[in-house]
């Protein structure tokens, strides 16, 4: 999808499946950065579901590169944590959110190296 497309990063050309993708340079953990809150709030108020989430965790452990890609099919409203951030230009505050992945079901799509 085009840059800055709201809520989704990728879309299948055959079936129109859409998902959000987040990459983190750390081992898998429960809280990750989301994006702008305004569009998410409007989507949730209108009754739509959050798009599925694909996380890409990349880190080094004992000098070995590791990677784990997870698919979270259902993102609940309770798993979205609103927060405030400062925009780089100026001191204006911007509403954003974090994902709390702690209790969300997921599938591991890829793991390197296999454990």
XYZ file of C-alpha atoms in Angstrom:
115
model
C 0.000 0.000 0.000
C 1.163 3.613 -0.416
C 3.242 5.209 2.369
C 1.181 6.599 5.271
C -1.879 4.560 4.291
C -4.115 4.507 7.397
C -4.059 1.352 9.534
C -2.662 -1.120 6.997
C 0.819 -1.623 5.571
C 0.216 -4.529 3.186
C -2.638 -5.870 1.095
C -2.999 -9.100 -0.868
C -3.820 -8.407 -4.512
C -5.858 -11.616 -4.791
C -8.078 -11.561 -1.702
C -7.794 -7.984 -0.334
C -6.418 -9.235 3.031
C -4.774 -6.316 4.852
C -2.431 -6.224 7.845
C -0.291 -3.867 9.902
C 3.432 -4.725 10.162
C 5.713 -3.686 13.022
C 9.458 -4.421 13.213
C 11.353 -4.305 16.501
C 15.110 -4.680 17.018
C 14.642 -6.651 20.231
C 13.668 -10.106 21.326
C 9.868 -10.632 21.476
C 8.176 -8.708 24.254
C 4.653 -7.687 25.220
C 4.517 -3.903 24.536
C 5.387 -2.438 21.118
C 4.829 0.959 19.524
C 1.702 1.420 17.429
C 0.938 4.544 15.408
C -1.385 7.556 15.413
C -4.379 7.256 17.729
C -6.826 9.548 15.874
C -7.528 7.212 12.953
C -7.648 4.150 15.238
C -10.182 5.825 17.506
C -12.424 6.710 14.531
C -12.234 3.184 13.135
C -13.117 1.610 16.486
C -16.000 4.039 17.096
C -17.467 3.199 13.696
C -17.549 -0.498 14.601
C -14.730 -1.780 12.395
C -12.093 -4.218 13.614
C -8.423 -3.412 13.916
C -6.428 -5.029 11.104
C -4.386 -8.121 11.988
C -0.818 -7.459 13.139
C 2.412 -9.031 11.914
C 5.412 -8.442 14.180
C 9.003 -8.909 13.075
C 11.400 -9.205 16.028
C 15.111 -9.196 15.106
C 17.908 -9.366 17.727
C 21.306 -10.862 18.496
C 21.873 -13.396 21.238
C 25.388 -14.644 21.997
C 26.514 -13.167 18.661
C 23.887 -15.110 16.716
C 21.229 -13.257 14.725
C 17.748 -14.349 15.701
C 14.406 -13.485 14.205
C 10.806 -14.311 14.992
C 7.841 -13.240 12.898
C 4.446 -13.515 14.581
C 0.911 -13.153 13.253
C -1.729 -11.719 15.605
C -5.087 -12.293 13.867
C -7.272 -10.454 16.407
C -6.347 -7.121 17.977
C -8.739 -6.166 20.768
C -9.579 -2.639 21.854
C -8.280 -3.516 25.347
C -4.864 -4.279 23.858
C -4.469 -0.695 22.553
C -2.861 1.701 25.047
C -3.204 5.408 24.170
C -0.119 7.553 24.795
C 1.182 11.019 23.975
C 4.331 11.667 21.961
C 6.176 14.803 20.903
C 6.586 15.437 17.193
C 10.197 16.006 16.099
C 9.353 19.414 14.651
C 8.314 21.653 17.506
C 6.920 20.674 20.848
C 3.416 19.771 19.697
C 1.915 16.695 21.326
C 0.579 13.908 19.130
C -1.818 11.158 20.242
C -0.404 7.704 19.562
C -0.851 4.196 20.962
C 1.070 1.081 21.946
C 0.050 -2.524 21.396
C -0.122 -4.709 24.514
C 0.427 -8.194 23.068
C 0.570 -10.029 26.395
C -2.774 -11.867 26.213
C -3.344 -11.932 22.460
C -3.223 -15.258 20.603
C -0.621 -15.493 17.841
C 1.005 -17.860 15.369
C 4.743 -18.009 14.758
C 5.235 -17.610 11.000
C 9.039 -17.768 10.971
C 11.843 -18.397 13.439
C 15.593 -18.130 12.843
C 17.410 -20.128 13.914
C 14.870 -22.793 14.744
C 14.939 -23.545 18.460
